[in-house]
């Protein structure tokens, strides 16, 4: 891989650093005017992003363009799509893999960027298509009728993205089919789901890339046990999505097995079999095809060099402006759409697991900040909860709003001459203005200081294609930021330590179960002490 410089060693860094001394003041008289609102709009693949309410000037935008160019952000993205080994740290052992989640949806141009990976994805999609057809025509069915429910068992990347997509697109689901999710090793997570469904007409989709994840394997066993107790044969109900050659790659145990590949990272895997087997069951194959088409339209559009025409790149750079130059520690993603209820949770993982890093791609300690803290909830609910802090707190929270002009169901009511969808949209845009301009008042308690940076990402309606595109916009934003910071956004060593320690503590539980005089303190004093202090043993 070509050696890229750290971002604070680029000339654009000093340029932007100087500009950050006096950022654009959104509260000054006439600052947020018609011309600015008109000019600060980006369009990409059917989306519009309004960013007049960011603390940006044309100078800053020019600096950000330089930053994109000097860091080779777009060039790196293209090289990632073509199969460069981007998941690595030079000079030390690392995953050392290609990063090809974009190949899982690169079917539409006839010229895939990485033909081999796309061919592998296509093979799996064909298998899925056959399976869905068999479900539709009754060739594959439960003993007492067609399958009506699916339980998806998986965690982290094998849960968050797929679940966010399912919830976002529930209004498009085949009416006779529902999906339920079990992720937490907390037995109550499974108990709640098992209580509410008819297992005899349920498929269980066990999803684990590694095939070794403690939570998923425990939950699979728990659900299998429930099937056996109900007199049902798990082999007729369980399907699997896993990495080729993983311990779960055992077709004899499953009705069907689908594969994903080591070049697809867990948190980037929603458009691989990890997400689309479940989404295909819920939405039908056409729904999956639309999601993939939408995502692919963004993967192509991000090759645009002009940051003003490339929403994911501009989002990434505005995030860097707010985080690294204006010193904001966090970013809130606030969708004005109830359907996006778990989207922020997915982005939390996608962003924080990717960019929560302290070393660069050469293994040296970073001398700039990497990823921010990401969080969010749908509006308007959030308005009645935590927006107080965003408006008047001492911490500045940049906001990325997401909204749609039309509702999904199209069912609405006219009250006082406006629909509920219009009330939702009015609230969204009102928040954007209020955060930017603030409001003066003699009463200090009613004063809003403004200059709270935000942007508004808009599409017409949250359809499967738009959802696929939205997913890809955020994946690309995260990846672009990692490229600019010169970090590896594709590994996750940080989650390993906890896993190892948890296994050490589990050994004390099982030690105690087989031997009443077991003394784990001999091998692991710290773990033993803490478990005793917690009253767990
Ligand atoms: C994502 C992470 C992590 C992973 C889960 C589940 O990028 O690697 O969240 O997805 O730990 O892993 P398995 O799919 O291997 O069970």
Coordinates of C-alpha atoms and ligand atoms in Angstrom, one line a residue:
X1 CA 0.0 0.0 0.0
X2 CA 1.2 3.5 -0.8
X3 CA 2.4 5.4 2.3
X4 CA 0.1 8.3 3.1
X5 CA 1.0 11.2 5.3
X6 CA -0.6 11.9 8.6
X7 CA -3.3 14.5 8.2
X8 CA -1.7 17.1 10.4
X9 CA 1.5 16.9 8.2
X10 CA -0.5 18.0 5.1
X11 CA -0.3 21.7 4.0
X12 CA -4.1 21.9 4.1
X13 CA -4.0 21.2 7.8
X14 CA -2.2 24.5 8.6
X15 CA -4.4 26.3 6.2
X16 CA -7.5 25.1 8.0
X17 CA -6.0 25.5 11.4
X18 CA -5.6 29.2 10.7
X19 CA -9.1 29.5 9.4
X20 CA -10.4 27.8 12.6
X21 CA -9.2 30.7 14.7
X22 CA -12.2 32.6 13.4
X23 CA -14.9 30.3 12.2
X24 CA -17.9 31.6 10.3
X25 CA -20.4 33.2 12.7
X26 CA -23.9 31.9 11.9
X27 CA -25.4 34.3 14.5
X28 CA -24.3 37.6 13.0
X29 CA -27.0 39.7 11.3
X30 CA -27.8 38.3 7.8
X31 CA -25.2 35.6 8.0
X32 CA -27.7 32.8 7.2
X33 CA -29.1 34.5 4.1
X34 CA -30.9 33.3 1.0
X35 CA -27.8 33.2 -1.1
X36 CA -25.9 31.1 1.4
X37 CA -28.8 28.7 1.8
X38 CA -29.0 28.4 -2.0
X39 CA -25.3 27.9 -2.5
X40 CA -24.6 25.5 0.3
X41 CA -26.5 22.6 -1.1
X42 CA -24.8 19.4 -2.4
X43 CA -26.5 16.8 -4.5
X44 CA -25.6 13.2 -5.0
X45 CA -27.6 10.2 -6.4
X46 CA -31.0 11.7 -5.5
X47 CA -30.0 13.1 -2.1
X48 CA -29.7 16.7 -1.2
X49 CA -27.6 18.0 1.7
X50 CA -28.2 21.5 3.0
X51 CA -25.1 22.7 4.8
X52 CA -25.5 26.5 5.1
X53 CA -25.9 25.9 8.9
X54 CA -22.3 24.6 9.3
X55 CA -19.6 27.0 10.5
X56 CA -18.1 27.1 7.0
X57 CA -17.0 29.8 4.6
X58 CA -15.9 29.4 1.0
X59 CA -12.3 29.6 2.3
X60 CA -12.9 26.7 4.6
X61 CA -14.5 24.7 1.8
X62 CA -11.4 25.4 -0.4
X63 CA -9.2 24.2 2.5
X64 CA -11.3 21.1 2.9
X65 CA -11.1 20.4 -0.9
X66 CA -7.3 20.7 -0.5
X67 CA -7.4 18.3 2.4
X68 CA -9.4 15.8 0.3
X69 CA -6.9 16.2 -2.6
X70 CA -3.7 16.1 -0.6
X71 CA -4.8 13.0 1.5
X72 CA -5.9 11.3 -1.7
X73 CA -9.2 10.4 -0.2
X74 CA -11.1 9.6 -3.5
X75 CA -8.0 7.9 -5.0
X76 CA -7.8 5.7 -1.9
X77 CA -11.5 4.9 -2.1
X78 CA -11.1 3.8 -5.7
X79 CA -8.1 1.7 -4.9
X80 CA -10.1 0.1 -2.0
X81 CA -12.9 -0.9 -4.4
X82 CA -10.4 -2.4 -6.8
X83 CA -8.9 -4.7 -4.1
X84 CA -6.0 -2.9 -2.5
X85 CA -5.0 -4.4 0.9
X86 CA -6.3 -1.5 2.9
X87 CA -6.9 -3.4 6.2
X88 CA -3.4 -3.5 7.4
X89 CA -0.8 -1.7 9.6
X90 CA 2.7 -1.6 8.1
X91 CA 5.4 -3.4 9.9
X92 CA 3.3 -5.3 12.5
X93 CA 1.0 -8.3 12.3
X94 CA -2.4 -7.1 11.2
X95 CA -5.5 -8.5 9.4
X96 CA -3.8 -7.7 6.1
X97 CA -6.9 -8.0 4.0
X98 CA -8.7 -6.4 1.1
X99 CA -11.8 -4.3 1.9
X100 CA -14.5 -5.2 -0.6
X101 CA -17.9 -4.6 0.9
X102 CA -18.6 -2.5 -2.2
X103 CA -18.2 -5.6 -4.3
X104 CA -21.3 -7.1 -2.7
X105 CA -23.4 -4.7 -4.7
X106 CA -21.4 -4.0 -7.8
X107 CA -23.7 -5.7 -10.3
X108 CA -25.3 -2.9 -12.2
X109 CA -22.7 -1.3 -14.5
X110 CA -21.5 -4.5 -16.2
X111 CA -18.0 -3.5 -15.2
X112 CA -17.4 -4.4 -11.5
X113 CA -14.4 -2.9 -9.8
X114 CA -13.3 -6.3 -8.5
X115 CA -14.8 -8.9 -10.8
X116 CA -13.8 -11.9 -8.7
X117 CA -15.4 -10.7 -5.4
X118 CA -18.5 -9.6 -7.2
X119 CA -18.7 -13.0 -8.9
X120 CA -18.5 -14.6 -5.5
X121 CA -21.3 -12.3 -4.2
X122 CA -23.4 -13.2 -7.3
X123 CA -23.1 -16.9 -6.7
X124 CA -24.4 -16.4 -3.2
X125 CA -27.2 -14.2 -4.4
X126 CA -28.2 -16.8 -6.9
X127 CA -28.4 -19.4 -4.1
X128 CA -30.5 -17.0 -2.1
X129 CA -32.8 -16.4 -5.1
X130 CA -33.4 -20.1 -5.4
X131 CA -34.1 -20.5 -1.7
X132 CA -36.6 -17.6 -1.8
X133 CA -38.3 -19.1 -4.8
X134 CA -38.5 -22.4 -3.0
X135 CA -40.1 -20.7 0.0
X136 CA -42.5 -18.9 -2.3
X137 CA -43.7 -22.0 -4.2
X138 CA -43.8 -24.2 -1.2
X139 CA -40.8 -26.5 -2.2
X140 CA -39.3 -25.5 1.2
X141 CA -41.9 -25.2 3.9
X142 CA -42.7 -26.0 7.5
X143 CA -44.6 -29.2 8.3
X144 CA -47.8 -27.3 8.8
X145 CA -47.6 -24.6 6.1
X146 CA -45.2 -21.9 4.8
X147 CA -42.6 -20.2 7.0
X148 CA -44.1 -17.1 8.5
X149 CA -41.3 -16.0 10.9
X150 CA -37.5 -15.8 10.9
X151 CA -35.3 -15.4 14.0
X152 CA -32.0 -13.8 13.1
X153 CA -29.3 -14.8 15.6
X154 CA -26.1 -12.7 15.4
X155 CA -24.3 -9.8 17.1
X156 CA -22.3 -6.7 16.3
X157 CA -21.9 -6.4 12.6
X158 CA -24.0 -9.6 12.2
X159 CA -26.9 -7.8 13.8
X160 CA -26.8 -4.0 13.9
X161 CA -26.8 -3.1 10.2
X162 CA -29.2 -5.8 9.1
X163 CA -31.6 -5.0 11.9
X164 CA -31.5 -1.3 11.2
X165 CA -32.3 -2.0 7.6
X166 CA -35.2 -4.4 8.4
X167 CA -36.8 -1.9 10.8
X168 CA -36.3 0.9 8.3
X169 CA -38.0 -1.1 5.6
X170 CA -40.7 -2.9 7.5
X171 CA -43.4 -1.0 5.7
X172 CA -42.3 -2.9 2.5
X173 CA -42.3 -6.3 4.1
X174 CA -44.3 -9.3 2.7
X175 CA -47.3 -9.1 5.0
X176 CA -47.2 -12.7 6.0
X177 CA -43.6 -12.6 7.1
X178 CA -41.9 -11.2 10.2
X179 CA -38.4 -11.1 11.5
X180 CA -37.2 -11.2 15.1
X181 CA -33.7 -10.7 16.4
X182 CA -31.7 -12.3 19.1
X183 CA -28.2 -10.8 19.7
X184 CA -27.5 -10.4 23.4
X185 CA -26.2 -13.4 25.4
X186 CA -28.6 -12.2 28.1
X187 CA -31.0 -15.2 28.1
X188 CA -34.0 -12.8 28.4
X189 CA -33.3 -11.6 24.8
X190 CA -34.0 -15.0 23.5
X191 CA -36.7 -15.8 26.0
X192 CA -38.7 -12.7 24.9
X193 CA -38.6 -13.7 21.2
X194 CA -39.3 -17.4 21.8
X195 CA -42.3 -16.6 23.8
X196 CA -44.0 -14.7 21.0
X197 CA -43.7 -16.9 18.0
X198 CA -44.9 -20.2 16.6
X199 CA -41.6 -22.2 16.2
X200 CA -43.2 -24.7 13.9
X201 CA -43.4 -22.1 11.2
X202 CA -40.1 -20.3 12.0
X203 CA -36.8 -20.2 10.2
X204 CA -33.7 -19.5 12.3
X205 CA -30.9 -17.6 10.5
X206 CA -27.7 -18.0 12.4
X207 CA -25.2 -15.4 11.3
X208 CA -21.6 -15.3 12.3
X209 CA -18.7 -14.5 10.0
X210 CA -16.1 -16.2 12.3
X211 CA -18.5 -18.9 13.4
X212 CA -16.9 -18.6 16.9
X213 CA -18.7 -15.8 18.6
X214 CA -19.7 -16.8 22.1
X215 CA -23.0 -14.9 22.2
X216 CA -24.2 -16.3 18.8
X217 CA -23.1 -19.8 19.5
X218 CA -24.8 -19.8 22.9
X219 CA -28.0 -18.3 21.5
X220 CA -28.0 -20.8 18.6
X221 CA -27.8 -23.7 21.1
X222 CA -30.5 -22.1 23.2
X223 CA -32.9 -21.8 20.2
X224 CA -32.0 -25.3 19.0
X225 CA -32.9 -26.6 22.4
X226 CA -36.3 -24.8 22.2
X227 CA -37.0 -26.5 18.9
X228 CA -36.1 -29.9 20.2
X229 CA -38.3 -29.4 23.2
X230 CA -41.1 -28.5 20.9
X231 CA -40.6 -31.8 19.0
X232 CA -39.2 -30.0 15.9
X233 CA -36.1 -30.9 13.9
X234 CA -33.6 -28.0 13.8
X235 CA -32.1 -29.2 10.5
X236 CA -35.5 -28.4 8.9
X237 CA -35.5 -24.9 10.3
X238 CA -32.0 -23.6 10.7
X239 CA -30.0 -21.8 8.0
X240 CA -26.5 -20.3 8.4
X241 CA -24.5 -17.4 7.1
X242 CA -20.9 -17.7 7.8
X243 CA -17.3 -17.4 6.5
X244 CA -16.2 -20.2 4.2
X245 CA -14.3 -22.7 6.3
X246 CA -15.4 -21.4 9.7
X247 CA -16.5 -23.8 12.4
X248 CA -20.1 -23.0 11.4
X249 CA -19.4 -24.0 7.8
X250 CA -21.1 -27.4 8.3
X251 CA -24.0 -27.8 5.7
X252 CA -25.2 -31.0 7.4
X253 CA -26.4 -29.0 10.4
X254 CA -28.4 -26.5 8.3
X255 CA -31.2 -26.4 5.8
X256 CA -29.1 -24.0 3.7
X257 CA -25.7 -22.4 4.2
X258 CA -24.7 -19.0 2.7
X259 CA -21.2 -17.5 2.7
X260 CA -19.5 -14.2 3.2
X261 CA -15.9 -13.6 2.7
X262 CA -12.9 -12.4 4.8
X263 CA -12.6 -9.2 2.7
X264 CA -16.0 -8.0 4.0
X265 CA -15.8 -6.5 7.5
X266 CA -18.6 -7.3 10.0
X267 CA -19.8 -3.7 10.3
X268 CA -19.7 -3.2 6.5
X269 CA -21.5 -6.5 5.9
X270 CA -25.2 -5.5 5.7
X271 CA -25.3 -5.8 1.9
X272 CA -23.6 -9.2 2.0
X273 CA -25.4 -12.4 2.8
X274 CA -25.2 -11.3 6.5
X275 CA -28.0 -8.9 5.8
X276 CA -29.6 -9.9 2.6
X277 CA -30.7 -13.4 3.5
X278 CA -32.9 -12.0 6.2
X279 CA -33.9 -9.0 4.0
X280 CA -34.8 -11.3 1.1
X281 CA -37.1 -13.3 3.4
X282 CA -38.8 -10.2 4.6
X283 CA -38.9 -8.1 1.4
X284 CA -38.6 -10.6 -1.4
X285 CA -35.7 -10.6 -3.8
X286 CA -36.8 -7.4 -5.6
X287 CA -36.4 -5.5 -2.3
X288 CA -32.8 -6.8 -1.9
X289 CA -32.1 -5.9 -5.5
X290 CA -33.3 -2.3 -4.9
X291 CA -31.2 -2.0 -1.7
X292 CA -28.1 -3.1 -3.6
X293 CA -28.8 -0.8 -6.5
X294 CA -29.1 2.2 -4.1
X295 CA -25.9 1.3 -2.3
X296 CA -24.0 0.8 -5.6
X297 CA -25.2 4.2 -6.9
X298 CA -23.3 5.8 -4.0
X299 CA -20.2 3.6 -4.3
X300 CA -20.0 5.0 -7.9
X301 CA -20.9 8.6 -7.1
X302 CA -18.1 8.9 -4.5
X303 CA -15.5 8.9 -7.2
X304 CA -16.4 12.6 -7.7
X305 CA -13.4 14.8 -6.8
X306 CA -15.4 18.0 -6.2
X307 CA -16.4 17.9 -2.5
X308 CA -19.4 20.1 -3.2
X309 CA -20.8 17.4 -5.4
X310 CA -19.9 14.4 -3.3
X311 CA -22.1 14.1 -0.2
X312 CA -20.3 11.4 1.7
X313 CA -16.9 13.1 1.2
X314 CA -18.4 16.5 2.2
X315 CA -20.0 14.9 5.3
X316 CA -16.7 13.4 6.2
X317 CA -14.8 16.6 5.8
X318 CA -17.4 18.7 7.6
X319 CA -17.1 16.2 10.4
X320 CA -13.3 16.6 10.4
X321 CA -13.7 20.4 10.5
X322 CA -16.0 20.2 13.5
X323 CA -14.0 17.6 15.3
X324 CA -10.4 18.4 14.6
X325 CA -10.5 22.1 14.0
X326 CA -13.5 23.4 16.0
X327 CA -12.8 20.9 18.8
X328 CA -16.2 19.1 19.0
X329 CA -15.9 15.7 20.6
X330 CA -19.2 14.2 19.5
X331 CA -21.6 14.1 16.6
X332 CA -25.4 13.4 16.9
X333 CA -27.2 11.7 14.0
X334 CA -30.8 12.6 14.2
X335 CA -33.2 11.1 11.6
X336 CA -36.6 12.6 11.3
X337 CA -38.0 9.2 10.5
X338 CA -39.3 6.6 13.0
X339 CA -38.3 3.9 10.6
X340 CA -34.6 4.8 11.2
X341 CA -35.0 4.0 14.9
X342 CA -31.9 1.8 14.9
X343 CA -29.9 3.5 12.2
X344 CA -27.8 5.6 14.7
X345 CA -27.0 2.4 16.6
X346 CA -25.6 0.9 13.5
X347 CA -23.6 4.0 12.7
X348 CA -22.3 4.1 16.2
X349 CA -20.7 0.8 15.5
X350 CA -19.7 1.5 11.9
X351 CA -18.0 4.8 12.9
X352 CA -16.7 4.1 16.4
X353 CA -15.3 0.6 15.7
X354 CA -13.8 1.8 12.5
X355 CA -12.3 5.1 13.5
X356 CA -11.8 4.7 17.3
X357 CA -8.0 4.2 16.7
X358 CA -4.8 5.7 18.2
X359 CA -2.2 4.7 15.7
X360 CA -1.7 5.5 12.1
X361 CA -1.3 3.0 9.3
X362 CA 2.5 2.9 9.9
X363 CA 2.0 1.8 13.5
X364 CA 2.9 5.2 15.0
X365 CA 0.9 7.0 17.6
X366 CA -1.5 9.5 16.2
X367 CA -0.8 13.2 16.9
X368 CA -4.3 14.2 15.9
X369 CA -7.7 13.2 17.1
X370 CA -9.4 10.3 15.3
X371 CA -13.1 9.3 15.4
X372 CA -15.7 11.3 17.4
X373 CA -18.3 9.8 19.8
X374 CA -21.4 9.1 17.7
X375 CA -24.9 8.8 19.0
X376 CA -28.5 9.6 18.0
X377 CA -32.2 9.0 18.1
X378 CA -35.1 9.9 15.8
X379 CA -36.6 13.3 16.0
X380 CA -39.0 14.7 17.0
X381 CA -38.8 12.4 20.1
X382 CA -35.3 13.6 20.8
X383 CA -36.6 17.2 20.9
X384 CA -38.6 16.4 24.0
X385 CA -35.6 14.7 25.6
X386 CA -31.9 15.6 25.1
X387 CA -32.1 18.5 22.6
X388 CA -32.0 20.9 25.6
X389 CA -28.3 20.2 25.9
X390 CA -27.7 20.6 22.2
X391 CA -29.3 24.0 22.3
X392 CA -28.1 25.4 25.5
X393 CA -25.5 23.1 27.0
X394 CA -21.8 23.9 27.4
X395 CA -20.8 21.1 25.0
X396 CA -21.2 21.8 21.4
X397 CA -22.8 18.9 19.6
X398 CA -22.7 19.0 15.8
X399 CA -25.8 17.5 14.3
X400 CA -26.4 15.5 11.1
X401 CA -30.1 15.6 10.5
X402 CA -31.7 13.2 8.1
X403 CA -35.2 13.7 6.6
X404 CA -37.6 12.7 3.9
X405 CA -40.2 14.7 2.1
X406 CA -42.8 11.9 2.0
X407 CA -43.8 9.3 4.5
X408 CA -43.4 5.6 3.8
X409 CA -47.0 4.5 4.4
X410 CA -48.6 7.6 2.9
X411 CA -51.2 7.5 5.6
X412 CA -51.7 10.9 7.2
X413 CA -54.1 13.4 8.6
X414 CA -54.8 17.1 8.0
X415 CA -54.9 19.0 11.3
X416 CA -54.9 22.8 11.3
X417 CA -54.3 22.6 7.6
X418 CA -51.0 20.7 7.8
X419 CA -50.3 17.0 7.6
X420 CA -48.2 15.1 10.2
X421 CA -45.5 14.7 7.6
X422 CA -45.4 18.4 7.2
X423 CA -45.2 18.9 11.0
X424 CA -42.3 16.5 11.1
X425 CA -40.4 18.3 8.3
X426 CA -41.1 21.7 9.8
X427 CA -39.7 20.6 13.1
X428 CA -36.6 19.2 11.3
X429 CA -35.8 22.5 9.5
X430 CA -36.8 24.6 12.5
X431 CA -34.2 22.8 14.6
X432 CA -31.5 23.3 12.0
X433 CA -32.1 27.1 11.9
X434 CA -32.5 27.4 15.7
X435 CA -29.2 25.6 16.4
X436 CA -27.4 27.7 13.9
X437 CA -28.7 31.2 14.6
X438 CA -29.7 30.9 18.2
X439 CA -31.8 33.6 19.8
X440 CA -31.0 36.6 21.9
X441 CA -33.0 37.3 25.0
X442 CA -32.6 39.6 28.0
X443 CA -33.3 36.7 30.2
X444 CA -30.1 34.6 30.1
X445 CA -32.0 31.5 30.8
X446 CA -33.9 32.0 27.5
X447 CA -30.8 32.8 25.5
X448 CA -29.7 30.5 22.8
X449 CA -26.1 31.1 21.7
X450 CA -26.4 29.5 18.3
X451 CA -23.4 28.5 16.2
X452 CA -24.3 24.9 16.8
X453 CA -23.1 23.4 13.5
X454 CA -25.5 21.1 11.6
X455 CA -26.5 19.8 8.2
X456 CA -29.6 18.3 6.7
X457 CA -29.5 15.3 4.5
X458 CA -32.7 14.9 2.5
X459 CA -34.3 12.3 0.1
X460 CA -37.8 12.0 -1.2
X461 CA -39.0 8.8 0.6
X462 CA -37.3 6.0 2.5
X463 CA -37.6 3.2 0.0
X464 CA -35.3 0.1 -0.2
X465 CA -33.1 1.9 -2.8
X466 CA -32.9 5.0 -0.7
X467 CA -32.1 3.0 2.4
X468 CA -29.3 1.2 0.5
X469 CA -27.9 4.5 -0.6
X470 CA -28.1 6.0 2.9
X471 CA -26.3 3.1 4.3
X472 CA -23.5 3.5 1.7
X473 CA -23.3 7.3 2.2
X474 CA -22.5 6.7 5.9
X475 CA -20.1 3.8 5.2
X476 CA -18.3 6.0 2.7
X477 CA -18.2 8.9 5.2
X478 CA -16.5 6.7 7.8
X479 CA -14.1 5.3 5.3
X480 CA -13.2 8.8 3.9
X481 CA -12.5 10.1 7.4
X482 CA -10.2 7.1 8.1
X483 CA -8.3 7.8 4.9
X484 CA -7.8 11.5 5.8
X485 CA -6.7 10.6 9.3
X486 CA -4.4 7.9 7.9
X487 CA -5.8 5.2 10.2
X488 CA -6.9 1.6 9.5
X489 CA -10.7 1.8 9.7
X490 CA -11.2 -1.9 9.0
X491 CA -9.8 -3.8 12.0
X492 CA -11.2 -3.9 15.6
X493 CA -8.4 -5.1 18.0
X494 CA -10.1 -3.0 20.7
X495 CA -12.9 -5.5 21.2
X496 CA -10.5 -8.5 21.7
X497 CA -9.3 -7.7 25.2
X498 CA -12.7 -7.8 26.7
X499 CA -13.5 -11.1 25.0
X500 CA -10.3 -12.7 26.4
X501 CA -11.0 -11.4 29.9
X502 CA -14.6 -12.6 29.8
X503 CA -13.4 -16.1 29.0
X504 CA -11.1 -15.9 32.0
X505 CA -13.9 -15.0 34.3
X506 CA -16.2 -17.7 32.8
X507 CA -13.6 -20.2 33.8
X508 CA -14.3 -19.3 37.4
X509 CA -18.0 -20.0 37.0
X510 CA -17.4 -23.4 35.5
X511 CA -14.6 -24.2 37.9
X512 CA -16.9 -23.5 40.8
X513 CA -19.7 -25.6 39.2
X514 CA -17.5 -28.7 39.0
X515 CA -15.5 -28.2 42.2
X516 CA -16.9 -26.6 45.4
X517 CA -13.4 -26.0 46.7
X518 CA -12.2 -24.5 43.5
X519 CA -10.0 -21.4 44.1
X520 CA -9.5 -19.4 41.0
X521 CA -7.5 -16.8 42.8
X522 CA -4.5 -19.0 42.4
X523 CA -4.5 -18.4 38.6
X524 CA -6.2 -15.1 38.3
X525 CA -6.4 -13.1 41.5
X526 CA -7.8 -9.9 39.9
X527 CA -10.7 -11.7 38.2
X528 CA -11.4 -13.9 41.2
X529 CA -11.5 -10.8 43.6
X530 CA -13.8 -8.8 41.4
X531 CA -16.2 -11.7 41.0
X532 CA -16.3 -12.3 44.7
X533 CA -16.8 -8.5 45.3
X534 CA -19.7 -8.6 42.9
X535 CA -21.2 -11.5 44.8
X536 CA -21.3 -13.6 41.6
X537 CA -19.6 -16.7 42.9
Ligands
LIG1 C1 -17.6 -5.8 13.2 C2 -17.0 -6.5 14.3 C3 -17.9 -7.2 15.2 C4 -18.5 -8.5 14.6 C5 -19.1 -9.3 15.8 C6 -19.8 -10.6 15.3 O1 -16.9 -5.2 12.3 O2 -16.0 -7.4 13.8 O3 -19.0 -6.4 15.6 O4 -19.4 -8.3 13.6 O5 -18.2 -9.6 16.8 O6 -18.8 -11.4 14.7 P1 -19.2 -12.7 13.9 O7 -20.0 -12.3 12.7 O8 -17.9 -13.4 13.6 O9 -20.0 -13.5 14.8

